[in-house]
XYZ file of C-alpha atoms in Angstrom:
417
model
C -22.897 12.592 59.514
C -19.914 12.699 62.247
C -18.822 15.510 63.362
C -16.230 14.764 65.049
C -12.830 16.144 63.897
C -11.304 13.378 61.202
C -7.551 14.249 62.470
C -5.892 15.470 58.753
C -4.383 18.662 58.689
C -6.115 19.797 56.371
C -9.355 19.457 57.908
C -11.434 22.383 58.884
C -12.356 23.238 62.630
C -15.153 21.436 64.288
C -17.775 23.281 66.302
C -17.439 23.282 70.050
C -19.021 20.762 71.352
C -18.891 18.218 68.655
C -17.305 15.603 69.288
C -19.790 14.916 71.771
C -22.094 13.965 69.096
C -22.658 10.575 67.127
C -23.571 9.904 63.598
C -27.362 9.888 63.504
C -27.268 6.497 61.951
C -25.848 5.138 65.340
C -28.280 6.767 67.816
C -31.324 5.457 65.147
C -29.953 1.964 64.940
C -29.447 2.301 68.720
C -33.135 2.803 69.050
C -33.883 0.385 66.794
C -31.902 -2.405 68.581
C -33.354 -0.933 72.122
C -37.232 -1.491 71.068
C -36.194 -5.113 69.348
C -34.498 -6.365 72.128
C -37.266 -5.337 75.003
C -39.745 -6.884 72.508
C -37.292 -9.956 71.830
C -36.427 -10.154 75.775
C -40.123 -10.030 76.430
C -40.346 -13.518 75.474
C -36.873 -15.084 76.136
C -37.966 -14.116 79.777
C -41.082 -16.271 79.979
C -40.398 -19.045 77.105
C -38.970 -21.189 79.666
C -41.764 -21.037 81.782
C -44.681 -21.211 78.756
C -42.816 -24.134 77.163
C -42.083 -26.062 80.621
C -44.603 -25.355 82.734
C -47.328 -24.315 80.602
C -46.931 -26.604 77.837
C -45.259 -29.298 79.366
C -42.068 -29.704 77.337
C -39.326 -31.462 79.472
C -36.096 -29.755 79.906
C -34.069 -31.485 77.217
C -37.030 -31.010 74.736
C -36.235 -26.993 75.442
C -32.825 -27.030 75.848
C -32.179 -29.366 72.468
C -34.403 -26.616 70.851
C -32.799 -23.568 71.897
C -29.159 -24.765 71.364
C -30.133 -26.284 68.359
C -31.322 -22.087 66.683
C -28.774 -20.355 68.829
C -25.998 -22.518 66.942
C -27.656 -22.065 63.427
C -27.842 -18.193 63.938
C -24.033 -18.280 63.959
C -24.273 -19.659 60.785
C -26.913 -18.093 59.234
C -24.828 -14.464 59.519
C -22.565 -15.581 56.639
C -26.005 -15.545 54.657
C -26.902 -12.410 56.066
C -23.655 -10.537 55.467
C -23.181 -12.219 51.951
C -26.571 -10.231 50.685
C -25.652 -7.131 52.462
C -22.587 -6.260 50.800
C -23.827 -7.441 47.230
C -25.398 -3.672 46.106
C -24.583 -2.524 49.197
C -27.743 -3.050 50.567
C -27.239 -3.124 54.258
C -30.507 -1.281 55.769
C -32.584 -3.631 53.352
C -31.255 -6.985 54.522
C -30.957 -6.070 58.206
C -34.600 -4.828 58.210
C -36.183 -7.773 56.491
C -33.651 -10.002 59.667
C -35.868 -7.392 61.758
C -39.189 -7.933 60.392
C -38.882 -11.658 60.523
C -38.085 -11.761 64.290
C -41.213 -9.390 64.673
C -43.312 -11.714 62.789
C -42.348 -14.891 64.842
C -43.789 -13.375 67.799
C -46.783 -13.460 65.837
C -45.816 -17.216 65.196
C -46.138 -17.662 69.074
C -49.381 -16.514 69.332
C -50.766 -18.088 66.244
C -49.470 -21.277 67.271
C -51.585 -22.127 70.040
C -49.388 -24.559 71.937
C -48.432 -27.003 68.713
C -44.585 -27.854 69.105
C -44.086 -27.845 65.591
C -45.702 -23.998 65.312
C -43.348 -23.290 68.470
C -40.812 -24.419 66.986
C -40.886 -22.933 63.349
C -41.559 -19.365 65.260
C -38.108 -19.920 67.443
C -36.497 -20.667 64.315
C -37.582 -17.290 62.689
C -36.277 -15.165 65.755
C -33.250 -17.184 65.179
C -32.975 -16.851 61.477
C -33.812 -12.768 62.115
C -31.013 -12.418 64.224
C -28.812 -14.154 62.741
C -29.546 -12.468 59.050
C -29.432 -8.424 60.548
C -26.594 -8.649 62.914
C -23.701 -7.889 60.343
C -25.604 -5.658 58.060
C -26.705 -3.608 60.920
C -22.658 -3.624 62.701
C -21.339 -2.667 58.570
C -23.708 0.222 58.776
C -22.082 1.400 62.031
C -18.784 1.179 60.906
C -19.558 3.070 58.109
C -21.182 5.665 59.325
C -18.208 7.869 60.648
C -14.396 7.876 60.106
C -12.398 4.257 61.937
C -10.926 6.503 64.479
C -14.216 7.065 65.933
C -16.091 3.638 66.186
C -15.282 2.563 69.117
C -17.272 5.076 70.937
C -20.064 4.463 67.858
C -20.239 1.169 68.919
C -20.309 1.785 72.537
C -23.431 3.730 72.463
C -25.345 1.473 70.366
C -24.124 -1.151 72.440
C -25.170 0.544 76.009
C -29.026 1.033 74.176
C -29.213 -2.321 73.017
C -28.543 -3.402 76.857
C -31.447 -0.753 78.203
C -33.710 -2.701 75.610
C -32.673 -5.829 77.180
C -32.991 -4.665 80.510
C -36.580 -3.071 80.146
C -37.750 -6.508 78.411
C -38.099 -9.228 81.106
C -39.245 -6.006 83.184
C -42.386 -5.432 80.430
C -43.051 -9.127 80.536
C -43.504 -9.627 84.091
C -45.881 -6.307 84.129
C -48.000 -7.630 81.363
C -48.043 -11.320 83.072
C -48.832 -9.612 86.073
C -51.616 -7.063 84.447
C -53.320 -9.935 82.785
C -52.754 -12.982 85.405
C -50.110 -14.676 83.772
C -51.879 -14.393 79.903
C -48.605 -15.875 78.099
C -50.776 -14.933 75.013
C -50.753 -11.426 76.218
C -47.017 -10.928 76.557
C -46.827 -12.067 72.551
C -49.154 -9.693 71.669
C -47.533 -6.967 72.913
C -43.842 -7.949 72.275
C -44.925 -8.406 68.149
C -46.170 -4.905 68.523
C -43.153 -3.537 69.816
C -40.946 -5.571 67.347
C -43.152 -3.658 64.288
C -41.891 -0.363 66.009
C -38.498 -1.542 65.589
C -39.088 -1.918 62.213
C -40.700 1.144 61.652
C -37.886 2.736 63.400
C -35.212 1.314 60.901
C -37.534 1.743 57.757
C -37.454 6.284 58.774
C -34.764 6.977 60.552
C -31.685 4.400 59.454
C -30.258 6.106 56.248
C -29.745 3.248 53.503
C -25.506 2.091 53.436
C -22.937 4.245 52.114
C -21.195 1.636 50.865
C -19.870 2.028 47.123
C -20.835 -0.732 45.064
C -18.829 -3.886 44.173
C -16.802 -4.268 41.632
C -18.075 -6.184 38.396
C -14.901 -8.716 38.791
C -14.003 -9.679 42.408
C -13.078 -12.912 44.663
C -15.547 -14.122 46.373
C -16.773 -12.386 49.662
C -15.482 -14.842 52.213
C -11.974 -15.752 50.767
C -11.516 -11.884 50.175
C -11.762 -11.092 53.922
C -9.832 -13.985 54.800
C -6.788 -13.244 52.382
C -6.466 -9.920 54.104
C -3.333 -10.830 57.023
C -4.841 -7.843 59.507
C -8.113 -9.666 59.483
C -7.048 -13.227 59.943
C -5.037 -12.186 62.449
C -8.109 -10.522 64.540
C -10.107 -13.634 63.301
C -7.686 -16.176 65.276
C -7.390 -14.164 68.172
C -11.113 -13.727 68.679
C -11.750 -17.189 68.027
C -8.671 -18.751 70.319
C -10.405 -15.721 73.263
C -13.654 -17.278 72.593
C -12.593 -20.828 72.810
C -11.287 -20.195 75.763
C -14.697 -18.796 77.293
C -17.265 -21.101 79.272
C -20.011 -19.267 78.892
C -21.943 -17.088 81.408
C -25.093 -19.473 82.183
C -21.688 -21.932 83.682
C -20.677 -19.020 85.982
C -24.265 -18.213 87.334
C -24.614 -21.871 88.182
C -21.531 -21.978 89.963
C -22.236 -19.312 91.716
C -25.911 -20.276 92.682
C -24.323 -23.518 93.215
C -21.321 -21.838 95.903
C -24.707 -19.668 97.661
C -27.557 -22.699 96.969
C -29.658 -19.906 95.953
C -33.492 -20.153 95.687
C -34.266 -20.682 91.972
C -36.407 -17.800 91.792
C -33.717 -15.516 92.274
C -31.464 -17.259 89.476
C -32.664 -15.230 86.514
C -31.403 -11.797 88.294
C -28.338 -12.652 88.099
C -27.930 -11.682 83.982
C -29.502 -8.062 84.923
C -26.218 -7.680 87.217
C -23.841 -7.973 84.236
C -25.996 -6.293 82.011
C -26.417 -3.273 83.821
C -22.215 -2.905 84.085
C -22.345 -3.856 80.497
C -25.070 -0.718 79.986
C -22.529 2.024 82.449
C -19.964 0.921 80.565
C -19.847 0.910 77.017
C -19.613 3.985 75.889
C -16.251 4.657 78.236
C -15.214 1.399 77.189
C -15.533 2.983 73.214
C -13.803 5.849 74.457
C -10.667 4.528 75.928
C -10.742 2.035 73.113
C -10.749 5.409 70.179
C -7.891 6.685 72.420
C -5.466 4.009 73.119
C -6.001 1.548 70.166
C -8.665 -1.276 70.717
C -6.333 -4.279 71.093
C -5.215 -3.560 74.427
C -9.092 -2.485 75.920
C -10.142 -5.554 73.935
C -7.223 -7.633 76.016
C -8.044 -6.181 79.157
C -11.590 -7.214 78.657
C -10.765 -10.449 78.228
C -8.933 -10.632 81.426
C -11.736 -9.370 83.368
C -12.921 -12.418 82.509
C -10.202 -14.653 83.877
C -10.545 -12.328 87.028
C -14.153 -13.316 86.680
C -12.966 -17.253 87.155
C -10.250 -16.527 89.450
C -12.708 -14.712 92.075
C -15.065 -18.953 91.570
C -12.057 -20.510 92.372
C -12.179 -19.506 96.109
C -15.581 -20.046 98.879
C -18.396 -18.173 96.750
C -19.993 -15.647 99.236
C -21.847 -12.311 98.193
C -19.031 -10.065 97.817
C -17.734 -12.888 95.122
C -21.024 -12.443 93.208
C -20.967 -8.726 93.603
C -17.213 -9.043 92.121
C -17.761 -11.602 89.340
C -21.031 -9.504 87.988
C -18.498 -6.648 87.504
C -16.155 -8.318 85.979
C -18.560 -9.817 83.713
C -19.856 -6.386 82.282
C -16.113 -5.258 82.140
C -15.646 -7.639 80.013
C -18.585 -7.557 77.488
C -18.020 -3.311 77.490
C -14.540 -3.804 76.176
C -15.000 -6.883 74.063
C -18.173 -6.576 72.293
C -18.353 -3.557 70.327
C -14.480 -2.795 70.790
C -13.893 -6.176 68.739
C -16.116 -4.923 65.663
C -14.046 -1.537 66.038
C -10.954 -3.279 65.383
C -12.228 -5.132 62.463
C -14.333 -2.747 60.909
C -11.395 -0.736 58.837
C -9.672 -3.509 58.386
C -11.780 -4.735 55.447
C -12.774 -2.568 52.226
C -16.272 -1.143 52.850
C -17.743 -3.249 49.807
C -17.243 -6.700 52.250
C -17.654 -5.119 55.403
C -20.576 -7.466 56.386
C -19.488 -10.126 54.695
C -16.150 -10.164 56.814
C -17.494 -9.111 60.012
C -19.991 -12.229 59.744
C -17.508 -14.578 59.026
C -15.664 -13.219 62.256
C -18.961 -12.872 64.320
C -19.678 -16.344 63.394
C -15.767 -17.878 64.405
C -15.796 -16.261 67.130
C -19.341 -17.795 67.878
C -18.333 -21.153 67.405
C -15.638 -21.240 68.875
C -17.593 -20.514 72.210
C -19.766 -22.925 71.651
C -16.678 -25.293 72.083
C -15.466 -23.877 74.803
C -19.219 -24.235 76.777
C -19.312 -27.825 75.425
C -15.514 -28.213 76.559
C -16.065 -26.878 80.165
C -19.733 -29.316 80.602
C -17.593 -31.718 79.293
C -15.348 -31.180 81.925
C -17.350 -30.439 85.007
C -19.302 -33.720 84.336
C -16.149 -36.233 84.342
C -13.503 -34.178 86.580
C -16.186 -31.793 88.637
C -16.389 -28.119 88.753
C -12.868 -27.662 90.738
C -10.636 -29.428 88.382
C -12.759 -28.114 85.333
C -12.382 -24.177 86.258
C -8.633 -24.247 87.255
C -8.704 -25.783 83.710
C -10.754 -22.944 81.898
C -8.788 -20.529 83.810
C -5.496 -21.944 82.669
C -6.596 -22.108 78.848
C -7.708 -18.670 79.118
C -4.333 -17.368 80.219
C -2.660 -18.990 77.441
C -4.915 -17.546 75.150
C -4.330 -14.387 76.581
C -0.685 -14.688 75.780
C -1.205 -15.385 72.431
C -3.663 -13.233 71.464
C -1.381 -10.463 72.465
C 1.260 -11.899 69.926
C -1.966 -12.330 67.106
C -3.453 -9.593 67.045
C -2.819 -6.698 64.600
C -0.658 -3.362 65.860
C -3.207 -0.941 67.963
C -3.009 2.181 65.674
C -5.922 2.689 63.600
C -6.274 1.833 60.468
C -7.633 3.970 57.669
C -10.776 2.990 56.512
C -11.152 0.914 52.986
C -13.744 2.416 50.858
C -11.530 2.252 47.733
C -12.726 -0.501 45.688
C -10.086 -3.791 45.226
C -8.490 -4.388 41.701
C -10.160 -7.080 40.236
């Protein structure tokens, strides 16, 4: 249980130093995400090399597989949220998603280079990720009072990002120790993924959400009927549609500097490091001033990254863009979940967050596709100017659309049938 004072005038005094503690659920889920991300990023780091160089797939074939399954992940989140809210089985559904992703590594190990087996393993991994995301975030949002959720999500995202940084390092260490044996990477990744599932089973408590009432409105329609939630969804989707995707920013850097391809995979590590360092401070700031302003400020940092790339690219430009990307993720990812969580009734929490995550993800896919088309037909300069103007307009609209920044009380009471 979270030990920080809830702010009620009749609340008993808390022990000194209690405000520095986070809920045990958040710490446990952070450990699960850290270990799982080590497992998943080990595979992600070597998969392009394995498929394109090792098995001879064309870049088009690899891009089709990866893009198709990444797009499907956004839609599967709706299923995960709905299953979790039925009876409050957030931990059970999240655990099934983590287990499915872990087993997908075993599928890669057993596929033996067969394209069908590899495609099935990738599908299982994306399915597991999609199923677990909303129930996991619902567990975090139900673990403590609403006014502390920014920091709770910040701690979780910081631990999650730590795993994302360690995964590629672990993969290359295994490849170095085994003379480029990709099967060894898949085996270690599988064992690490199972460790994450074990941590979830042993240390993450079951959801504290009440069971849904006997007669209730359908899950997604119930969330969308709430005006405050709709405003958050509209603003997040609008801003997501003006987000062009990190890969395009890295490509602009690579072209501007004529960066060797071998160094290209290091660019995301710079942004991830900034995210790791800023996630918890960003959550604390969001808890103090409300989540609306930090969320918009994160997108303002992204607009700054676009603006920097409009000038000739140099190494200081690279540092600025990566730093601004780190700020963007730190002030938007967990902060958005902390903004939306208290608006949703507890027995609809996972489903509502799944709707929000899906809307934002699909909007970002549209934004990335639009930027790619603009780059192809107009050139990179006009395309980037268009993206910057679109994001500036979305920020102005988001300022008007998002609800009041004051934290709302958690809606844990059941709705009237």
